Coordinates of C-alpha atoms in Angstrom, one line a residue:
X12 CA 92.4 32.2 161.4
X13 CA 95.8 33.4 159.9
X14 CA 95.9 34.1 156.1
X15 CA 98.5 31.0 156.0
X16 CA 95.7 28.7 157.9
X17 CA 92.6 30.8 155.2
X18 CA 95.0 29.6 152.2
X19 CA 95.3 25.4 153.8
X20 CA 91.0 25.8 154.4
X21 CA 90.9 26.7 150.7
X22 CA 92.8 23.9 149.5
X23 CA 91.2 21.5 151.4
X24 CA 87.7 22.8 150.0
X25 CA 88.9 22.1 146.2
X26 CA 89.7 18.7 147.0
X27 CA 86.3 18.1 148.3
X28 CA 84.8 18.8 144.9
X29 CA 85.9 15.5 144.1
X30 CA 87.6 16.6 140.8
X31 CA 90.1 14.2 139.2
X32 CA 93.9 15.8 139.9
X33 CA 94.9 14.7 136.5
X34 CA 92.0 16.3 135.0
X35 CA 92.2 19.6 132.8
X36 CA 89.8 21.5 135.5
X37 CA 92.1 19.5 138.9
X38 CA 95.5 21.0 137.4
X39 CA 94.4 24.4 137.2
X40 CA 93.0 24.1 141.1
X41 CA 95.8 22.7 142.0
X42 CA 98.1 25.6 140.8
X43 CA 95.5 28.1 142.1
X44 CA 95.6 26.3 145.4
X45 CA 99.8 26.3 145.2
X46 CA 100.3 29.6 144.2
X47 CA 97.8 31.1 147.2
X48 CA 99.5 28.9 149.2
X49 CA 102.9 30.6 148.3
X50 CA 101.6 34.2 148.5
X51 CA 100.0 33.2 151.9
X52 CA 103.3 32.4 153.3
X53 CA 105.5 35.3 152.2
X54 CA 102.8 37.8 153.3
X55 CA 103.1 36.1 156.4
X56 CA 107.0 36.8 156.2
X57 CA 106.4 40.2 155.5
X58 CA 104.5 40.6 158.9
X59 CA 106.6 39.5 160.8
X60 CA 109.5 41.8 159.4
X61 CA 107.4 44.3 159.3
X62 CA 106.7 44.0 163.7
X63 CA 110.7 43.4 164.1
X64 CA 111.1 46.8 162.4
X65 CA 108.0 48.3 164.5
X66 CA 109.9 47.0 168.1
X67 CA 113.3 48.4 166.2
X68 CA 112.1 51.6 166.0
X69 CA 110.5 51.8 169.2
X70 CA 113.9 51.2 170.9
X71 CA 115.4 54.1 168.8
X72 CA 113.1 56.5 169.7
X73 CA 113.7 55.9 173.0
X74 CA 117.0 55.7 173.1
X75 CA 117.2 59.3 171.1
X76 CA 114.5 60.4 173.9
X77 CA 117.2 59.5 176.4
X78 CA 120.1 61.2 174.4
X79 CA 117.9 64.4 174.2
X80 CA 117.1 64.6 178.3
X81 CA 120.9 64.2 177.8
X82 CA 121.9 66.5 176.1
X83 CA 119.1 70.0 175.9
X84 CA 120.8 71.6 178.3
X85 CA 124.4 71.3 177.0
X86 CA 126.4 74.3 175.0
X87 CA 126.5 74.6 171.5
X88 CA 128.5 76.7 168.7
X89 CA 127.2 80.2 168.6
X90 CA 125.6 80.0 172.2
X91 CA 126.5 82.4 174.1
X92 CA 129.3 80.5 176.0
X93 CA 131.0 79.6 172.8
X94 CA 133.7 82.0 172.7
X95 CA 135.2 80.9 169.2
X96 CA 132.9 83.3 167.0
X97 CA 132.3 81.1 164.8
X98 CA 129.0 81.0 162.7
X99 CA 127.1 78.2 163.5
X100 CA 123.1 77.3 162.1
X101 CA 122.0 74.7 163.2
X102 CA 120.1 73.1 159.9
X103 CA 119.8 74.0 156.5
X104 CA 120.4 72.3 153.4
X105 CA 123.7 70.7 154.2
X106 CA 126.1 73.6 152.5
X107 CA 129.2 74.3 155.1
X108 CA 127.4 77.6 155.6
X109 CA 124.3 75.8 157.1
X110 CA 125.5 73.1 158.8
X111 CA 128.2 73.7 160.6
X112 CA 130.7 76.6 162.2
X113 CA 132.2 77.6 159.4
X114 CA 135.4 80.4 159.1
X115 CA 135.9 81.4 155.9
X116 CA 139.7 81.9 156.8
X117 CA 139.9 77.9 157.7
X118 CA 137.9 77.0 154.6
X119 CA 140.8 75.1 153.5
X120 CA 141.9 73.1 156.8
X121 CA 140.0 70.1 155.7
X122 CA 137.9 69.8 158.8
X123 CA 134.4 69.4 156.3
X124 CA 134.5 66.2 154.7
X125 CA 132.4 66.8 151.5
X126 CA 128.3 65.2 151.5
X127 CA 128.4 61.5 150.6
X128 CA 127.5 60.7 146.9
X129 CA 123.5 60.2 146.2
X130 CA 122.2 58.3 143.7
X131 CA 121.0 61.0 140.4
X132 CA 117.1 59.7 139.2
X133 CA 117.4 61.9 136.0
X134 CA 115.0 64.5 137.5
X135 CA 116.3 68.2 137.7
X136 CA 114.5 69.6 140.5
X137 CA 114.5 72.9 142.1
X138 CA 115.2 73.4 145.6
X139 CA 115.4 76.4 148.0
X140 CA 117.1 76.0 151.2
X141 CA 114.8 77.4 154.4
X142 CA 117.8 78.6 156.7
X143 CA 120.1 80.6 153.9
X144 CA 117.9 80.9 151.1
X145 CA 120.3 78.9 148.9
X146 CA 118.0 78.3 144.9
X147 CA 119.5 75.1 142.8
X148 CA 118.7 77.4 140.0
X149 CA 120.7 80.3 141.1
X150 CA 123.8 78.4 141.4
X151 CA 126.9 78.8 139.5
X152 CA 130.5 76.2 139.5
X153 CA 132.9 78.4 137.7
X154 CA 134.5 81.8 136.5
X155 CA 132.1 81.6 133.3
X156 CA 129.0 80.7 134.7
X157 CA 129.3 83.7 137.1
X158 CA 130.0 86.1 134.5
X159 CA 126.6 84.6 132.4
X160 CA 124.6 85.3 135.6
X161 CA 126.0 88.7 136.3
X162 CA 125.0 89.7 133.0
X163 CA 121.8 87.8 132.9
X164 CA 121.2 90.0 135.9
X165 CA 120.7 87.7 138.6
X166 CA 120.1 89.9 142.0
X167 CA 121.4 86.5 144.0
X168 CA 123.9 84.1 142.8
X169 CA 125.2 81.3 144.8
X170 CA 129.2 79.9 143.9
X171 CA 128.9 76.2 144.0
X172 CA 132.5 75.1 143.2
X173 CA 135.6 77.5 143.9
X174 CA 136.6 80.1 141.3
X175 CA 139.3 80.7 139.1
X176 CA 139.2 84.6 137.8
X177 CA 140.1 84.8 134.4
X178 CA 139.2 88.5 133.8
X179 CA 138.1 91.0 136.2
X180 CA 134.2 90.8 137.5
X181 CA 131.9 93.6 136.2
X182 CA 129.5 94.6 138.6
X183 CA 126.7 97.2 137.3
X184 CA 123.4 96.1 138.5
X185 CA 122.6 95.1 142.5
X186 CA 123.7 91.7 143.1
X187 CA 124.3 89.1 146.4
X188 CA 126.7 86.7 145.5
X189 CA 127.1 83.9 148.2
X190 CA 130.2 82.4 147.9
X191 CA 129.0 78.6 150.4
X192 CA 133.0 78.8 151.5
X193 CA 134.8 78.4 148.3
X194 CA 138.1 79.9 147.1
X195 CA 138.4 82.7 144.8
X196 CA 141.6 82.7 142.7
X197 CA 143.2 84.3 140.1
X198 CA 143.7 81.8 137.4
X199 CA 146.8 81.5 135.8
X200 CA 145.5 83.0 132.4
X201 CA 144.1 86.1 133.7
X202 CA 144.4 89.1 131.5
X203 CA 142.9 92.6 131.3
X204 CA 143.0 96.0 129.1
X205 CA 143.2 97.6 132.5
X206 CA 146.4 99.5 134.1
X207 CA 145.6 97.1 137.5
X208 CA 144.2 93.8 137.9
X209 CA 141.1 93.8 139.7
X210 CA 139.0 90.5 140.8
X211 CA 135.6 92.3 141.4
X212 CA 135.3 96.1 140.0
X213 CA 131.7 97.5 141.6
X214 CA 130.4 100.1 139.2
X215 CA 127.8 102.5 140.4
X216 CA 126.0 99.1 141.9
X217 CA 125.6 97.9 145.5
X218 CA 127.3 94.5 145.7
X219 CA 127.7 92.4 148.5
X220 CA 130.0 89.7 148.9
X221 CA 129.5 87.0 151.1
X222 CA 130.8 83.3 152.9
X223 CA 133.7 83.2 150.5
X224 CA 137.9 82.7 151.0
X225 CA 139.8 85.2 148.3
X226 CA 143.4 84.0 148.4
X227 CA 146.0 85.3 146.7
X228 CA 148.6 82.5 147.0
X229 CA 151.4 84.4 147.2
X230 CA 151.4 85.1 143.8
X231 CA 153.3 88.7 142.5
X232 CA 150.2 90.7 140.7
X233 CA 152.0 93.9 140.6
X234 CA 149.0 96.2 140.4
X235 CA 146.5 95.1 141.8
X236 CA 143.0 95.4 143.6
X237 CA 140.7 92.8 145.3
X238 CA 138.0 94.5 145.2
X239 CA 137.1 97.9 143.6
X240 CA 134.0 100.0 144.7
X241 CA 133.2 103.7 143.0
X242 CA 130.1 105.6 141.6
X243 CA 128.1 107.7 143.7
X244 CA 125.7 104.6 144.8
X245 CA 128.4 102.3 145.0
X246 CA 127.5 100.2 148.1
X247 CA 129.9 97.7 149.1
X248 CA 129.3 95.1 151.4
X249 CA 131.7 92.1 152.4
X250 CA 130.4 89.3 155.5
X251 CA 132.1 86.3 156.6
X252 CA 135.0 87.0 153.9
X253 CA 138.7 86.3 154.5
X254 CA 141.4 88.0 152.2
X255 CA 145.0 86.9 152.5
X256 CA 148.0 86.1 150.4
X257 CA 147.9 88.6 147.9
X258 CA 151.2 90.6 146.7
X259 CA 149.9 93.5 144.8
X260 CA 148.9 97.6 145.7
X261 CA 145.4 97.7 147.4
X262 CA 143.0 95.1 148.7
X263 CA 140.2 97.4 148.7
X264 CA 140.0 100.7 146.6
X265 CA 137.2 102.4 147.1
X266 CA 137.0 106.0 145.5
X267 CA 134.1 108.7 145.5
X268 CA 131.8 105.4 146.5
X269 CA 128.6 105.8 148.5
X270 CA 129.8 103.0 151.6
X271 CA 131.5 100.1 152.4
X272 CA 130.9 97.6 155.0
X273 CA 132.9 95.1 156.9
X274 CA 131.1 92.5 158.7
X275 CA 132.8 89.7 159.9
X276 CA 136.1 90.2 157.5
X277 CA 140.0 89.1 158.3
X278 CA 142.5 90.8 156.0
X279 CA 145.2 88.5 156.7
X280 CA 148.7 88.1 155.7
X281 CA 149.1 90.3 152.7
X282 CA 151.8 92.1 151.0
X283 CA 151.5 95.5 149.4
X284 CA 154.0 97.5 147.7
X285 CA 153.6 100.5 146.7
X286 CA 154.9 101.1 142.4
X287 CA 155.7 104.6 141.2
X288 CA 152.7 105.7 138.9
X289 CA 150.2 108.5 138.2
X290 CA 147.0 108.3 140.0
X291 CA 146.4 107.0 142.9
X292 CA 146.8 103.1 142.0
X293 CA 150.2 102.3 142.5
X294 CA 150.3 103.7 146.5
X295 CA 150.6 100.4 148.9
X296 CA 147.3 100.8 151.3
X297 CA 145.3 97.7 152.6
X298 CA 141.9 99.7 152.0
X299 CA 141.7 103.1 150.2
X300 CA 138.4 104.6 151.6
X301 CA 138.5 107.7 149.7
X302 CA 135.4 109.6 149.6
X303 CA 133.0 106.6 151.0
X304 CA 131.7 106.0 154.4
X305 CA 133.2 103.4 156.0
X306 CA 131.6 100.9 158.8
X307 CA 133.3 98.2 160.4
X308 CA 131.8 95.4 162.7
X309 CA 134.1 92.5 164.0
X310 CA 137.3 93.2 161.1
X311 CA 140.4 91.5 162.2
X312 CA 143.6 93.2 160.0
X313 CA 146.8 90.8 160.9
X314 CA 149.9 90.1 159.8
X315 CA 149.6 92.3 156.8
X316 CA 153.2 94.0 155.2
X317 CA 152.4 97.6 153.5
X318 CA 155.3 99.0 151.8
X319 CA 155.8 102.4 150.2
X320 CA 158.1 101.0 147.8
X321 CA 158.7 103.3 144.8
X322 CA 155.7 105.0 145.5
X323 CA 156.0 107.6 148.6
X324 CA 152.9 109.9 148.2
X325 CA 151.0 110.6 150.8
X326 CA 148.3 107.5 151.0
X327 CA 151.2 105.1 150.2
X328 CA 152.5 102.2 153.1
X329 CA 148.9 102.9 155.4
X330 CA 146.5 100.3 156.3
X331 CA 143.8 102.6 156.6
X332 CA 143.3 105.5 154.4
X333 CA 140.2 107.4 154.7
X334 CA 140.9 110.1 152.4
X335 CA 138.8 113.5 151.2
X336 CA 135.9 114.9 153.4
X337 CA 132.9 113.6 153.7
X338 CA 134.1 110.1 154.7
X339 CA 133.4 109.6 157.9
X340 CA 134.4 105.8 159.7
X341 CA 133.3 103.6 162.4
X342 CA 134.4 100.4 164.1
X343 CA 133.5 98.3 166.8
X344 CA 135.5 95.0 167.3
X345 CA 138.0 95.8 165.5
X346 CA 141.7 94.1 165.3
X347 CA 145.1 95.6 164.4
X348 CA 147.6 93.9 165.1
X349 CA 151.4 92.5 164.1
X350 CA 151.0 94.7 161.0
X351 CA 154.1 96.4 159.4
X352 CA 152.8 99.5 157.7
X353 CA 155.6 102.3 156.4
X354 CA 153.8 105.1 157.5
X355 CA 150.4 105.2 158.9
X356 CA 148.1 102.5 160.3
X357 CA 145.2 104.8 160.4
X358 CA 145.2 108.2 158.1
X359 CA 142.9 110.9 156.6
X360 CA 143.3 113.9 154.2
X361 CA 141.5 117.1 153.5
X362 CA 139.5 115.8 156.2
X363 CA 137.3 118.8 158.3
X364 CA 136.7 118.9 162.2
X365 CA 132.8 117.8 161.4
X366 CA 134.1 114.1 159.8
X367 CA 134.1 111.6 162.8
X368 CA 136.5 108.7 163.1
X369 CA 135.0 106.4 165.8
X370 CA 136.8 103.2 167.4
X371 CA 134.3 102.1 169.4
X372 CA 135.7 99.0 170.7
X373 CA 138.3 96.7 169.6
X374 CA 142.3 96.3 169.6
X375 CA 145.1 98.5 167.7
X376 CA 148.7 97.5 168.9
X377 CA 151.9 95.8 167.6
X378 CA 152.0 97.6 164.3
X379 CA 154.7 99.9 162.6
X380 CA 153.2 103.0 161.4
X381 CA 150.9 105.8 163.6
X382 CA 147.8 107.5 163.3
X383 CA 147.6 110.6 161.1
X384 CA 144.4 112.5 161.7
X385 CA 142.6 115.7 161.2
X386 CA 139.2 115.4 162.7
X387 CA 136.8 114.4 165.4
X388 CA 138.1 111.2 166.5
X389 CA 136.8 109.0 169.4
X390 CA 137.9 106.1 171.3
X391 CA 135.0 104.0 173.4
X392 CA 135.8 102.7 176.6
X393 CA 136.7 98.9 175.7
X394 CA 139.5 100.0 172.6
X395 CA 143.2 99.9 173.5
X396 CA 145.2 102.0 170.8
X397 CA 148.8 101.2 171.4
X398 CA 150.5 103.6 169.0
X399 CA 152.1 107.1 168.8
X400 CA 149.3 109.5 167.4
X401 CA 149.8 112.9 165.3
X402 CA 146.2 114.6 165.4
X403 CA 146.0 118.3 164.1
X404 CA 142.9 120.7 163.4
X405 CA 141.5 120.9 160.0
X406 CA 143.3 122.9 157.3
X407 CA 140.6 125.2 157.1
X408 CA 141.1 126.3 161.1
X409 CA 138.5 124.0 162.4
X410 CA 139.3 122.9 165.8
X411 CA 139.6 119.0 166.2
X412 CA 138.7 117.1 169.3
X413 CA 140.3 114.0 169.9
X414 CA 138.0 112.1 173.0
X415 CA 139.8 108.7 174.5
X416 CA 137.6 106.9 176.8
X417 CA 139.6 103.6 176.3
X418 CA 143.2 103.5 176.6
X419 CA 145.9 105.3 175.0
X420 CA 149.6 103.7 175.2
X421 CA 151.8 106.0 172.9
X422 CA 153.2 110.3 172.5
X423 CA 150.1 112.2 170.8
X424 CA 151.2 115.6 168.8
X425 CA 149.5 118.4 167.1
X426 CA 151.4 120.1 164.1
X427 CA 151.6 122.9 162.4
X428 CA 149.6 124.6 165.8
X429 CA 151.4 127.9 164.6
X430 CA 149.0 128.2 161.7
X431 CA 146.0 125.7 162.2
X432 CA 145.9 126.2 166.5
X433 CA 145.6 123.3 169.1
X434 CA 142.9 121.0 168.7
X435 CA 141.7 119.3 171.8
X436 CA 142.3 116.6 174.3
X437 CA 139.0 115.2 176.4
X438 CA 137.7 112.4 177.8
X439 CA 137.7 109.9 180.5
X440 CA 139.8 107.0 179.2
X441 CA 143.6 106.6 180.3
X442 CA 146.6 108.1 178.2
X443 CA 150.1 106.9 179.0
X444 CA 152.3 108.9 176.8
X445 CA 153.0 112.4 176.2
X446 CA 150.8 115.2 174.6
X447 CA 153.0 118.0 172.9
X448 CA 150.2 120.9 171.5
X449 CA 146.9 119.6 172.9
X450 CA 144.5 121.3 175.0
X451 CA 143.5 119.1 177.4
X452 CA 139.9 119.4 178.7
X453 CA 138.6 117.4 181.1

């Protein structure tokens, strides 16, 4: 018996009670009897929607069963096939940086259409995202807030909206600041004490910097640092960062710092010119490594224009400048290319035969500007330098070695052999080009 058919079986029961319907107790049966009737039939309604939804959902799981026999075996971004290089997780809390392959130098190509609009219930909750550790609390929209949580000491901040720097970024304590893709700027009113403008100055700290887009727009900055590193534990760490479109002295000026890191970084399209001064601030170099240990994994340097300008000391119009001893370097994956430098794409000073300068793998060609090194220097087997190369033994007398296992298109020259001797020439790699006061080992 269906509840519709239970409902009729109990009408018909109150009518057999022989009560008058016009009588006080036959109204209020008869609404009872009408209103069960009623409920009877929409419950019965809802059954039956309730079963066309079942048999709806049975078709979609199996036509998503079908999809996946489809499609498990087929690529996806960051398999191995993939050759793009992209970044890709595959969930996550729906940020660009969990969701889908994300460059930050194409953050603003508008391939990510932003997360449609949910409805707000009044309730603040706290969420934490599984794949990138992303914290609701932790999260910060603009150049203010981030300042608050940098001196609230926050150890992990995450940038929710771009930022517009007003002033430069104090960093003292250890902080991760996760920039989800957005844009830093400078903003239009930004203003320091300082002799150079700086968008994040590291202080004795170890900061990394990560998943963000620093653009410079083109805009003249005079002098002018992206980031700053010193202190004797400065640690500096930038991943999945693009810098490009800044007019100003130094990207990256690191001095008398513990390390830097590269991971994942493009240093794109930049102009630097170098401005007369005291000091080493006004000298045009795309990163001043000077005194700090430098480590590079998958760095792409293009397009960039470095300039000695009215500055010509020695440091000024390089890409590269590892400068002092102690500061030893090491790339793998590296990129150098269609760079304009004045001077040096790769150089070194009071620099001893014990600091190493390893390329390990990676591309150095179409650039202005050679190398300029004292040092043990070492090119793996899969790096290609295209460029002329002066390479001399330590001021000190120490004897250099310079070991190519890769490929060497370009004249290599030792100087001043008279008083500091030849340094050496090994390895198994390929050298078209002359060498003018090498020894040559095998």
């Amino acid at each position: 018996m269906t509840i519709v058919e239970k409902a009729a079986y109990l009408k018909g029961l109150t009518e057999g009670l022989g009560i008058e319907p016009d009588s006080r107790d036959g109204k209020l049966w008869n609404a009872l009897c009408e209103l069960v009737s009623d409920m009877a039939h929409e419950i019965e309604d809802l059954q039956e929607s309730r079963l066309d939804f079942a048999g709806a959902l049975d078709d979609m799981s199996e036509d998503l069963s079908y999809l996946e026999e489809l499609t498990c075996g087929l690529d996806t971004p960051g398999s191995d096939s993939d050759d793009d290089g992209d970044v890709y997780t595959p969930s996550g809390c729906g940020r660009c940086c969990c969701t889908s392959a994300y460059d930050a130098g194409d953050a603003d190509d508008g391939d990510y259409e932003d997360d449609e609009e949910l409805d707000y219930d009044g309730v603040m909750y706290d969420v934490t995202c599984p794949t990138c550790g992303f914290t609701t609390n932790h999260g910060v929209k603009n150049y203010g807030e981030l300042v608050q949580a940098i001196q609230a000491g926050w150890t992990e901040i995450f940038i929710t909206g771009d930022i517009e720097v007003e002033a430069p970024i104090k960093i003292t304590s250890d902080v991760v600041i996760h920039g989800v893709g957005h844009t830093v700027t400078l903003a239009d009113t930004y203003s320091t004490t300082e002799n150079v403008k700086r968008v994040f100055m590291n202080v004795n700290a170890a900061l990394t910097l990560d998943h963000m887009l620093f653009d410079g727009e083109n805009e003249e900055n005079g002098k002018l640092f992206v980031v700053d590193n010193g202190g004797a534990n400065g640690v500096l760490t930038l991943q999945d960062v693009t810098i490009q479109n800044f007019k100003g002295t130094q990207i990256v000026h690191s001095e008398q710092a513990k390390s830097a890191r590269f991971i994942n970084v493009k240093i794109k399209d930049n102009t630097l010119i170098g401005i007369a001064s005291s000091g080493n601030i006004g000298r045009a170099c795309l990163l001043w490594m000077q005194g700090t240990v430098t480590e590079m994994d998958n760095v792409e340097i293009t397009g960039n224009v470095v300039n000695t300008g009215t500055n010509n000391d020695f440091g000024s119009g390089v890409l590269i400048y590892q400068r002092n001893g102690g500061s030893n370097f090491s790339a793998r994956k590296l990129t150098v290319e269609n760079n304009k430098a004045t001077n040096h794409v790769f150089a070194n000073y009071s620099a001893t035969a014990k600091n190493q300068y390893i390329f390990e793998s990676g591309s150095i060609k179409n650039n202005t500007g050679n190398f300029f090194v004292a040092g043990s220097m070492t090119f793996g087997e899969e790096m290609t330098v295209e460029s002329d190369i002066v390479f001399n033994n330590d001021s000190a007398g120490g004897v250099c070695t310079l070991t190519n296992n890769g490929l060497i298109v370009g004249d290599i020259q030792a100087r001043w052999t008279d008083k500091r001797g030849e340094p050496i020439y090994t390895g198994s790699g390929t050298h078209t080009g002359t060498k003018t006061g090498l020894t040559v080992k095998p």
